[in-house]
XYZ file of C-alpha atoms in Angstrom:
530
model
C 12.569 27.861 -30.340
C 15.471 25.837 -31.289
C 14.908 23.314 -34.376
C 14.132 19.659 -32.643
C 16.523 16.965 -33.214
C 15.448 13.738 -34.478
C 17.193 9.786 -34.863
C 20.596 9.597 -34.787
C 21.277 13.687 -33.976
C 18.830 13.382 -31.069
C 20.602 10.155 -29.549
C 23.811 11.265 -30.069
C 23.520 15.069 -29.100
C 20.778 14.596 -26.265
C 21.322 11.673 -24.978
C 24.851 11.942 -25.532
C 25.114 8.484 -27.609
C 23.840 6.428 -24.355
C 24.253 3.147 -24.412
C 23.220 1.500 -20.659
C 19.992 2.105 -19.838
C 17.538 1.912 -17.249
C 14.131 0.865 -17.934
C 11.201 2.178 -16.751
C 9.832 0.943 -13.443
C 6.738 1.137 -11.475
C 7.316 2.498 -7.716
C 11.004 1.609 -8.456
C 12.582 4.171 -10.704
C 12.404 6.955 -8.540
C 14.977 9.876 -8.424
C 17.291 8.156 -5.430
C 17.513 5.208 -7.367
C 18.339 7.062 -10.714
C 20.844 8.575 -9.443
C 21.860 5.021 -7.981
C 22.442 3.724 -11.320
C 23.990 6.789 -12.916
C 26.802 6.412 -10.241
C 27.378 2.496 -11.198
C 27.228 3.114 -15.315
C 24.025 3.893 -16.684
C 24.155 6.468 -19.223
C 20.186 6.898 -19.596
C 17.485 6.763 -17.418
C 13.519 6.521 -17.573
C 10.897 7.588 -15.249
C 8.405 5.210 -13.458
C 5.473 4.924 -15.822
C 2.630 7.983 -15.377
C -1.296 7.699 -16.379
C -1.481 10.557 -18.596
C -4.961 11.374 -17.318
C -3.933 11.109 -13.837
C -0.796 13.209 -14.386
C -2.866 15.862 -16.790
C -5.567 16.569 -13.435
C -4.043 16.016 -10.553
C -1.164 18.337 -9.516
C 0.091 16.729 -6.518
C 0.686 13.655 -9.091
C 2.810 15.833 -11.366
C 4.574 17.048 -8.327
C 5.644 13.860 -7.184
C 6.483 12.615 -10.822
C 8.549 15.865 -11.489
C 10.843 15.115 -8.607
C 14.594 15.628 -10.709
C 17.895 17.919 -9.990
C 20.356 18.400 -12.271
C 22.659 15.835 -12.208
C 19.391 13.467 -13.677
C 19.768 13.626 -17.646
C 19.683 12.471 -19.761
C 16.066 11.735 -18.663
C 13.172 10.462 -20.686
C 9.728 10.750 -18.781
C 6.962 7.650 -19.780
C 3.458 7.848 -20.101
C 0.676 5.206 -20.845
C -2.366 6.511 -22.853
C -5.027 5.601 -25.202
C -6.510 8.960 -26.416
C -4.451 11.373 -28.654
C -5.091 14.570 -26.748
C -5.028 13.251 -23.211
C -1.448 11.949 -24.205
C -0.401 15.598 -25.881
C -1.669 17.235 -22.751
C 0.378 15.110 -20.202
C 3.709 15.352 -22.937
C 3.257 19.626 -23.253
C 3.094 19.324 -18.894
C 6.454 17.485 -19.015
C 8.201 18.214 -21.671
C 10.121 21.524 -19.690
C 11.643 18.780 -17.371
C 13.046 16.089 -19.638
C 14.864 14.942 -22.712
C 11.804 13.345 -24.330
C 8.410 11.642 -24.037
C 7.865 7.834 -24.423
C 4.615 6.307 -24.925
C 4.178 2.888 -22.958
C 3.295 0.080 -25.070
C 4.720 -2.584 -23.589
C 2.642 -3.206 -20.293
C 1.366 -6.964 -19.887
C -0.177 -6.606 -16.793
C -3.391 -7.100 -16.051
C -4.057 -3.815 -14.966
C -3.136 -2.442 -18.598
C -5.494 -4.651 -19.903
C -8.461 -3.084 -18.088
C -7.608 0.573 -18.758
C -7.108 -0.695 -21.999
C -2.867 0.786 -22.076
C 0.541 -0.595 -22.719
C 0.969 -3.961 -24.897
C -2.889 -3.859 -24.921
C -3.006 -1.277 -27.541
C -0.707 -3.019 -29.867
C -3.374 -4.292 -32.261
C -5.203 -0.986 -32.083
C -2.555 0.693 -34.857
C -4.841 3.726 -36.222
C -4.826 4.854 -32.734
C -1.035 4.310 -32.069
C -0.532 6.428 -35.510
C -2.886 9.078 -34.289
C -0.792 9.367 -30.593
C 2.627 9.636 -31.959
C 1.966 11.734 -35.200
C 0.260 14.308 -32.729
C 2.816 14.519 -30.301
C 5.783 13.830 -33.097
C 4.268 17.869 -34.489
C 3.187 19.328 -31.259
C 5.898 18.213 -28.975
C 9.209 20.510 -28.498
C 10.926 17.248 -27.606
C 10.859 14.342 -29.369
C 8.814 11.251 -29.118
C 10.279 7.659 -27.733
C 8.185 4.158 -27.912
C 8.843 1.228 -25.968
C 7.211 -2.329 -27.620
C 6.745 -5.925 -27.448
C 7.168 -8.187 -30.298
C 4.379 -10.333 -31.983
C 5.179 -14.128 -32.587
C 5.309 -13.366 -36.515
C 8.650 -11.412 -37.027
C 7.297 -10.236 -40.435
C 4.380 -8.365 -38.277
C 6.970 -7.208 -35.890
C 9.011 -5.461 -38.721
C 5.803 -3.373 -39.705
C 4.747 -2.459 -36.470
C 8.264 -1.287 -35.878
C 8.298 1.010 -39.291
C 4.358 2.075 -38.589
C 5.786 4.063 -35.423
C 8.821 5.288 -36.765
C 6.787 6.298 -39.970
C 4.514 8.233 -37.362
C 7.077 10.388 -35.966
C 9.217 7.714 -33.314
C 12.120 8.802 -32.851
C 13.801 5.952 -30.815
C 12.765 2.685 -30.209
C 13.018 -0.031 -27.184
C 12.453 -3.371 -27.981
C 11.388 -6.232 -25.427
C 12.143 -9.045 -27.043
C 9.365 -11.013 -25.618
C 5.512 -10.908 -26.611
C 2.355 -9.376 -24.172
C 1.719 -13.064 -23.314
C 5.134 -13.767 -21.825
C 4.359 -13.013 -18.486
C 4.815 -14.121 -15.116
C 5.452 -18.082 -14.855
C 5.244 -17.935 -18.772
C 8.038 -15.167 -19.004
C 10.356 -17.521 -21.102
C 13.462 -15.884 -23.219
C 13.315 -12.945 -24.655
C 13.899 -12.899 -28.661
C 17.151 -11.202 -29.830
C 16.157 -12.848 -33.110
C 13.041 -10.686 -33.531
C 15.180 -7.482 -31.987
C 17.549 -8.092 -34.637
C 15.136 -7.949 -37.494
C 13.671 -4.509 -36.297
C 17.441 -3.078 -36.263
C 17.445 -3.975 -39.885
C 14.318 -2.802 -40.825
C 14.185 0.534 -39.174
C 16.471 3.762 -39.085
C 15.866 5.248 -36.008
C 18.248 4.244 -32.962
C 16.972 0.829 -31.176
C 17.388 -0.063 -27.374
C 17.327 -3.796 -26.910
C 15.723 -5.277 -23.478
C 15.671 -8.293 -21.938
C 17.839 -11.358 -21.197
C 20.422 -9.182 -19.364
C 21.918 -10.619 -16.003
C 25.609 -9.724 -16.441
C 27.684 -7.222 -17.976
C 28.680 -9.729 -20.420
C 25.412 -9.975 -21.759
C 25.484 -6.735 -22.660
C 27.832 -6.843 -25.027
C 26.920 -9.923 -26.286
C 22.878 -8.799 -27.126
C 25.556 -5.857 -28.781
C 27.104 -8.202 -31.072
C 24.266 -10.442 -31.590
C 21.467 -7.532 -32.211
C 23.524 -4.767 -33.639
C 21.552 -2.185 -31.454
C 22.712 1.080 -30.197
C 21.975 0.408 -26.702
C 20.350 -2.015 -23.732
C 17.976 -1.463 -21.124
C 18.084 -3.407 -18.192
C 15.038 -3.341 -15.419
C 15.069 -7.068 -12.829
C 18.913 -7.111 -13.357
C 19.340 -3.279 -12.184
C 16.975 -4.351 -9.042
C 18.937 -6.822 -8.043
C 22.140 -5.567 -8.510
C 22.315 -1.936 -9.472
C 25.976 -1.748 -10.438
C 25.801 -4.386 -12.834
C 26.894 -2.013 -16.149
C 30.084 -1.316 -13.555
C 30.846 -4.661 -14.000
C 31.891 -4.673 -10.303
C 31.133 -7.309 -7.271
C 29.325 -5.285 -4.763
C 28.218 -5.819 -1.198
C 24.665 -6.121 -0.785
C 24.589 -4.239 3.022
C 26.836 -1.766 1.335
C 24.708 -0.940 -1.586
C 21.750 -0.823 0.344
C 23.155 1.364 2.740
C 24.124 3.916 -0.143
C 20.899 4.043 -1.354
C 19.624 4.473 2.199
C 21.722 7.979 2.084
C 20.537 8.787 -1.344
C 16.633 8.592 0.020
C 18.123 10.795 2.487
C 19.082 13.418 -0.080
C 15.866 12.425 -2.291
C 12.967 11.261 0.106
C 10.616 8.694 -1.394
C 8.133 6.123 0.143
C 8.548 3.408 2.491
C 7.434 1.128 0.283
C 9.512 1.965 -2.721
C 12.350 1.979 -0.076
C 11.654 -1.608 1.204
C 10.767 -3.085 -2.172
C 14.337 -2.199 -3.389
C 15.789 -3.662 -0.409
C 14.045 -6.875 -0.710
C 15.397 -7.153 -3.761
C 18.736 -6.129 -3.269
C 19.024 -8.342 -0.375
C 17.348 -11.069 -1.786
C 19.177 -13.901 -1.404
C 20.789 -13.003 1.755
C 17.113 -12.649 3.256
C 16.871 -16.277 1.849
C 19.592 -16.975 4.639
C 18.591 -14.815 7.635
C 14.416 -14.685 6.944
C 14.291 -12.855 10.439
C 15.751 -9.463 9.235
C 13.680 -9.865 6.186
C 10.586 -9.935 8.721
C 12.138 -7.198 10.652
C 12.597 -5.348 7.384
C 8.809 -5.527 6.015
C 7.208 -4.247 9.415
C 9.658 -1.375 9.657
C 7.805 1.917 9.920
C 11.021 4.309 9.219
C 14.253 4.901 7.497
C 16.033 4.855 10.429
C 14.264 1.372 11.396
C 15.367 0.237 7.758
C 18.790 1.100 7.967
C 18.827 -0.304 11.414
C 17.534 -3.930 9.853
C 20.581 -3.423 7.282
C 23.090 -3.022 10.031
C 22.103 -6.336 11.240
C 22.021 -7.913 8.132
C 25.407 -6.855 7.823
C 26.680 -8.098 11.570
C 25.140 -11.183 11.325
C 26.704 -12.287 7.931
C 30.567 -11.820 8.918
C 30.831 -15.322 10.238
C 29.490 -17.000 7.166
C 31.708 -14.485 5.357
C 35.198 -15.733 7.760
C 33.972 -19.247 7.711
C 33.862 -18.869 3.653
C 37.802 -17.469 3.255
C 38.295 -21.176 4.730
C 35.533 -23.138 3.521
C 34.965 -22.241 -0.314
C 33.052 -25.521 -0.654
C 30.286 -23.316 1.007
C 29.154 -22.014 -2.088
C 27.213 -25.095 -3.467
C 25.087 -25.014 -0.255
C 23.486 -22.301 -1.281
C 23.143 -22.837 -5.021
C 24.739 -19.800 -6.447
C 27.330 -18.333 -8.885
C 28.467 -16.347 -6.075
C 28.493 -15.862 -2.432
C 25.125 -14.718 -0.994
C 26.639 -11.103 0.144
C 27.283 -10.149 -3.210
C 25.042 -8.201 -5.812
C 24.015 -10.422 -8.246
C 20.428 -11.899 -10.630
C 17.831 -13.402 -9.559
C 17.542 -16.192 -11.876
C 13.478 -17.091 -12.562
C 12.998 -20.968 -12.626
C 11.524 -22.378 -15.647
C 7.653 -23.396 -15.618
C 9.179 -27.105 -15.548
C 11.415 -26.595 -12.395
C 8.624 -24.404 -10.265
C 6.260 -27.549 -11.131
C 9.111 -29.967 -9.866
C 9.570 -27.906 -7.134
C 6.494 -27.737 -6.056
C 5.345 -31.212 -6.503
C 8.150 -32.232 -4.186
C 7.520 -29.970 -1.327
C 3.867 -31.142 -1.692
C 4.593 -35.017 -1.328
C 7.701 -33.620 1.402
C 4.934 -31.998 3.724
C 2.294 -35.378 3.137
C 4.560 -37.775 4.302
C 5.600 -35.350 7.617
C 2.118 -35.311 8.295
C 1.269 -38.730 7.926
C 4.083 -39.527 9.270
C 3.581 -37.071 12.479
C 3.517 -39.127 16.023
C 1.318 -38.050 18.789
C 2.588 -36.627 22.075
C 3.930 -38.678 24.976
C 0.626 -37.459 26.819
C -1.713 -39.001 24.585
C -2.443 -42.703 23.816
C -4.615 -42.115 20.285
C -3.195 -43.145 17.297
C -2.607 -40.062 15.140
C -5.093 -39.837 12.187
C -4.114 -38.647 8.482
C -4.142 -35.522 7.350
C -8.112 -35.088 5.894
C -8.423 -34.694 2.109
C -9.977 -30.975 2.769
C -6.544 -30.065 4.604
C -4.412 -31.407 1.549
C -5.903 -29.898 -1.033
C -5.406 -26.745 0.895
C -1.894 -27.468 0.745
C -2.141 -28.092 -2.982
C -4.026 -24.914 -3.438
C -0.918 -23.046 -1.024
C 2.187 -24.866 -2.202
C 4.575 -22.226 -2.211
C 4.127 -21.204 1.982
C 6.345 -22.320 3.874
C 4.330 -24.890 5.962
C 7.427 -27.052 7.426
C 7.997 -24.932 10.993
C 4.182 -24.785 11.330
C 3.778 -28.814 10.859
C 7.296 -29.136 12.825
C 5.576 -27.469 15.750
C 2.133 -29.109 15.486
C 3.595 -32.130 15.595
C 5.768 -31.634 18.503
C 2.632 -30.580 20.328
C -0.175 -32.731 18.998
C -2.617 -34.219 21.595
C -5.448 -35.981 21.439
C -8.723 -34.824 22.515
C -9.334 -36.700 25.525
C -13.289 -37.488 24.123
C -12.213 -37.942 20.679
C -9.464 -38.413 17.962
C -9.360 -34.372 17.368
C -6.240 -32.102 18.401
C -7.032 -30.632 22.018
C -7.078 -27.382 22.800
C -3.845 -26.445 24.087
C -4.770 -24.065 26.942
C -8.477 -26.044 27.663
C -8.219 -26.956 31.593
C -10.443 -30.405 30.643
C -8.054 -31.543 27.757
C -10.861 -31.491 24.787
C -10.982 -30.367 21.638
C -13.368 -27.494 21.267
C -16.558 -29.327 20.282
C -16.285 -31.651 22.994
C -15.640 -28.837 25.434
C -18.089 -26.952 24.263
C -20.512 -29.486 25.305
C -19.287 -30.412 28.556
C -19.641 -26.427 29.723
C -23.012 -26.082 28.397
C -23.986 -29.964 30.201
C -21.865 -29.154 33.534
C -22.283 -25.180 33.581
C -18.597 -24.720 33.908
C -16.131 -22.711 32.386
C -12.903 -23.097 30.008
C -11.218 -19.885 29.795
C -8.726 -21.618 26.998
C -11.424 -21.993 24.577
C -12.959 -18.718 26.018
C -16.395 -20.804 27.107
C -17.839 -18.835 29.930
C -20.928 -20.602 30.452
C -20.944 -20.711 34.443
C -19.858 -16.651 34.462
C -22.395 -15.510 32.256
C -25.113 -17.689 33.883
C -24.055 -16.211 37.256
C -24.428 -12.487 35.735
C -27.837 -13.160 34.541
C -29.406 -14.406 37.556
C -27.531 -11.409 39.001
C -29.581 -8.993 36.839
C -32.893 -10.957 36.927
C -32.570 -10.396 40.951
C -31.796 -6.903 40.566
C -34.409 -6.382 38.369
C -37.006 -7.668 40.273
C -35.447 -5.528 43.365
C -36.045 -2.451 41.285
C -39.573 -3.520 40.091
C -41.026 -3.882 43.707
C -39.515 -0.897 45.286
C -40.100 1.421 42.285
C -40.519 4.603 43.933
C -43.950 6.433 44.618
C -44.347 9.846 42.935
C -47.288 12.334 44.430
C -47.904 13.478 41.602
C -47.899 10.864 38.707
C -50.082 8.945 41.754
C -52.630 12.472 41.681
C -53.026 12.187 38.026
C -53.384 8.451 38.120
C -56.538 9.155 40.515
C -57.649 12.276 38.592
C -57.747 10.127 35.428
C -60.113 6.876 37.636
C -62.071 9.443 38.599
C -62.948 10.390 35.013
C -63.690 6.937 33.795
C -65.953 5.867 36.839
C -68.020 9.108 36.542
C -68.514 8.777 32.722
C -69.483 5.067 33.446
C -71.896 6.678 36.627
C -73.636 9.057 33.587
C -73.836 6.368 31.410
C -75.648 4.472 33.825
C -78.021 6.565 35.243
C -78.847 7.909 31.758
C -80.208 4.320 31.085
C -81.975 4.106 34.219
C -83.902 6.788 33.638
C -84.488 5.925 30.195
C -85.944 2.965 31.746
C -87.792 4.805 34.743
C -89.500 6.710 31.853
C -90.701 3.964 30.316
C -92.213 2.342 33.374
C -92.746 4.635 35.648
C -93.647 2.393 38.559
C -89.752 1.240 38.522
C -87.311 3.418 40.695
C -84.850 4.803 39.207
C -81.455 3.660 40.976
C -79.157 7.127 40.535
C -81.473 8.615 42.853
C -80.917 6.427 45.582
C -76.483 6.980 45.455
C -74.847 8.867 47.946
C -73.278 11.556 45.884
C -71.679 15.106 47.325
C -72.404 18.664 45.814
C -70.400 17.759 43.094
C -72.047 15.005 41.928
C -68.932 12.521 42.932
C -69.724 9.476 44.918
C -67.332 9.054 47.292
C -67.229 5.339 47.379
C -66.076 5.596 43.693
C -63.659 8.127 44.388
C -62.195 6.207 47.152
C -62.539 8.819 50.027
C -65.324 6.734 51.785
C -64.273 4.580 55.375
């Protein structure tokens, strides 16, 4: 076995001095959309993120997180663990198909907080020694980290020379801690990147901040790192280390033929779309609905063509009308490839406080229907909290609609039904069927039907009842069983006659004076008598 290469030989050798990178993505870095971003400038790419125990047992999993072909390498496959030999076992399974292993410990999400994985284990340092050193000696390739930085730069700096001391031999720093998450995501820190370069002397990938090409080489200059990994940025607009202005119907559509060449999911499929596409589905919402109930490829790429068709006149009317451009509040035309920019905390509350008060007034504002004479009433305080507790659906073509139609019960100040055939709300019809005996098929109150059915059955019942038919011989072992009864009652009679006869023997006995036959059956009893 060839000697390993570690640092600066390993980056420059293996991974051939790479300096765009792709990050690591769950359900999103699959093989079609590596080789997506190799074609537009990445020089490096990561797999999805694998649970080492998962990938260790199950060998369908490892199947499926194998997937490669040649033209994918450099390639770096990344695990999240928290046991030393569970980690070593998943690395010695993978380490024939890549150019390294990276541990995970940079997962915020919840769901790395339960298995107890990713940023989670960053205070847990013993253990993190433990994982690396064990891999760093047993591994044929080397071993990668990915972090997040603590507030304290000074604690950052250690962490950073812990792992490298363990055996790291290339480090990726987000430059934002395990709290900045979500609505709290915030900036990430190319102060506390920079002080890691400095400290350390393996190579360093920075991550995070990057929207344009341009800030590439900027976190360059500012950071001094060897290279940057970019994850939202690539999702939105995966030729952004080409620096070009792409189409977004035309890059979706060549990723549509690379999941031809390299099937994956639906759902990784449409997720990369929607995101892609994402602010021309802000324009047309209708393909982006047609889009998320497709059930094929070829009912994807169908959506796409549509997309495509129904943009040209916004594109023709925007070669006249460049003005167009602040309508839709962006750096660039909607068609083209570009971020996603993530409002700050302070504009999502602004926003949302203003579509809030936007949707009260409509409603209070909301005027009955020509039909009705009731005033309309407020909206109730249980229906606007609701809204406060849902600010961010899209209520307006709902309200629009309800108020276009809104009638007044005709018993009451409630909305009517609007298929009830008396004009009530449902309470009030609901009484009036049960007090009349009538139906409403809008309110689906069959009262009259399903009276009519069960005096239908209680007649046929009792039809059944009195003409239930005669059986010979169920009636033969009804009389067999009579004729039992009446003679053990006849025994039990005569036996205390005769008790009595005995005892006073001037008193007949009655059982001699019945009318029995030779086999001691009375036919009165037995019913054969005239």
């Amino acid at each position: 076995m060839s000697e390993k290469l570690r640092s600066y030989e390993f980056w420059e050798k293996t991974l051939r001095k790479a300096k765009y990178v792709v990050a690591p993505m769950v359900d999103a870095s699959e093989l079609a959309w590596r080789m997506m971003s190799r074609r537009y400038g990445a020089e490096l790419c990561y797999t999805p993120m694998y649970h080492a125990a998962v990938f260790s047992r199950d060998a369908n999993y490892r199947f499926d997180a194998l997937q490669s072909c040649p033209e994918d390498r450099p390639l770096i496959i990344q695990f999240c663990a928290n046991d030393p030999q569970v980690f070593l076992d998943a690395a010695k399974l993978a380490e024939d198909h890549c150019d390294a292993i990276d541990l995970n410990l940079g997962c915020p999400q919840q769901i790395a907080r339960r298995g107890h994985y990713g940023a989670f284990l960053q205070d847990d340092w013993d253990l993190l020694e433990r994982m690396v050193s064990l891999c760093h000696e047993k591994l044929k390739v080397p071993i990668t980290c990915k972090i997040r930085v603590y507030e304290d730069i000074e604690k950052t700096i250690n962490y950073a020379k812990m792992l490298e001391k363990a055996g790291c031999q290339l480090l990726t720093v987000h430059g934002r801690t395990k709290e900045q998450k979500g609505m709290e995501t915030g900036l990430a820190s190319w102060k506390h990147i920079k002080a890691i370069r400095d400290n350390v002397s393996i190579p360093v990938f920075a991550n995070g901040n990057i929207q344009w090409l341009a800030d590439v080489e900027k976190c360059i200059k500012a950071t001094d790192v060897d290279g940057v990994m970019i994850a939202e940025g690539s999702l939105h607009n995966p030729a952004l280390f080409s620096g070009k202005q792409t189409i977004v119907w035309d890059m979706a559509i060549e990723y549509l033929d690379l999941v031809d060449q390299y099937p994956c999911p639906l759902s990784y499929i449409r997720g990369h779309l929607f995101k892609i596409c994402h602010h021309a589905f802000h324009v047309h919402p209708t393909i982006r609905e047609m889009l998320a109930v497709s059930k094929s490829v070829k009912e994807i790429r169908r959506s796409i063509e549509l997309l495509k068709v129904t943009c040209q006149d916004d594109v023709e009317r925007f070669e006249e009308h460049p003005e167009m451009l602040k309508t839709w509040e962006l750096p660039l035309p909607y068609w083209i490839c570009q971020p996603y920019v993530r409002p700050t905390k302070e504009e999502r509350e602004k926003r949302q406080k203003e579509k809030r008060e936007n949707l009260k007034r409509q409603l209070e504002n909301m005027e009955p229907a020509a039909t009705s004479n009731e005033p309309t009433e407020k909206l109730s305080k249980s229906k606007m909290k609701k809204l406060k507790k849902y600010p961010n659906k899209d209520l307006d073509k709902k309200i629009s609609e309800r108020a276009a139609k809104y009638v007044s019960c005709s018993e009451c100040t409630n909305c009517k039904g609007m298929k009830c055939v008396f004009d009530l709300c449902k309470s009030c019809c609901k009484i009036k069927t049960h007090t009349d005996i009538v139906d409403c098929e809008g309110h689906n109150l069959l009262v009259k039907t399903k009276q009519e059915r069960r005096i239908k059955w209680e007649e046929r019942q009792k039809l059944e009842n009195f003409q239930l038919p005669y059986s010979k011989q169920a009636g033969t072992e009804i009389a067999d069983k009579n004729i039992k009864e009446n003679n053990k009652n006849l025994v039990d009679y005569s036996e205390s006659n005769l008790t009595d006869t005995n005892n006073d023997p001037t008193k007949e006995s009655e059982y001699t004076n019945l009318d029995v036959d030779s086999n001691g059956i009375n036919p009165a009893v037995n019913g054969d008598c005239n």
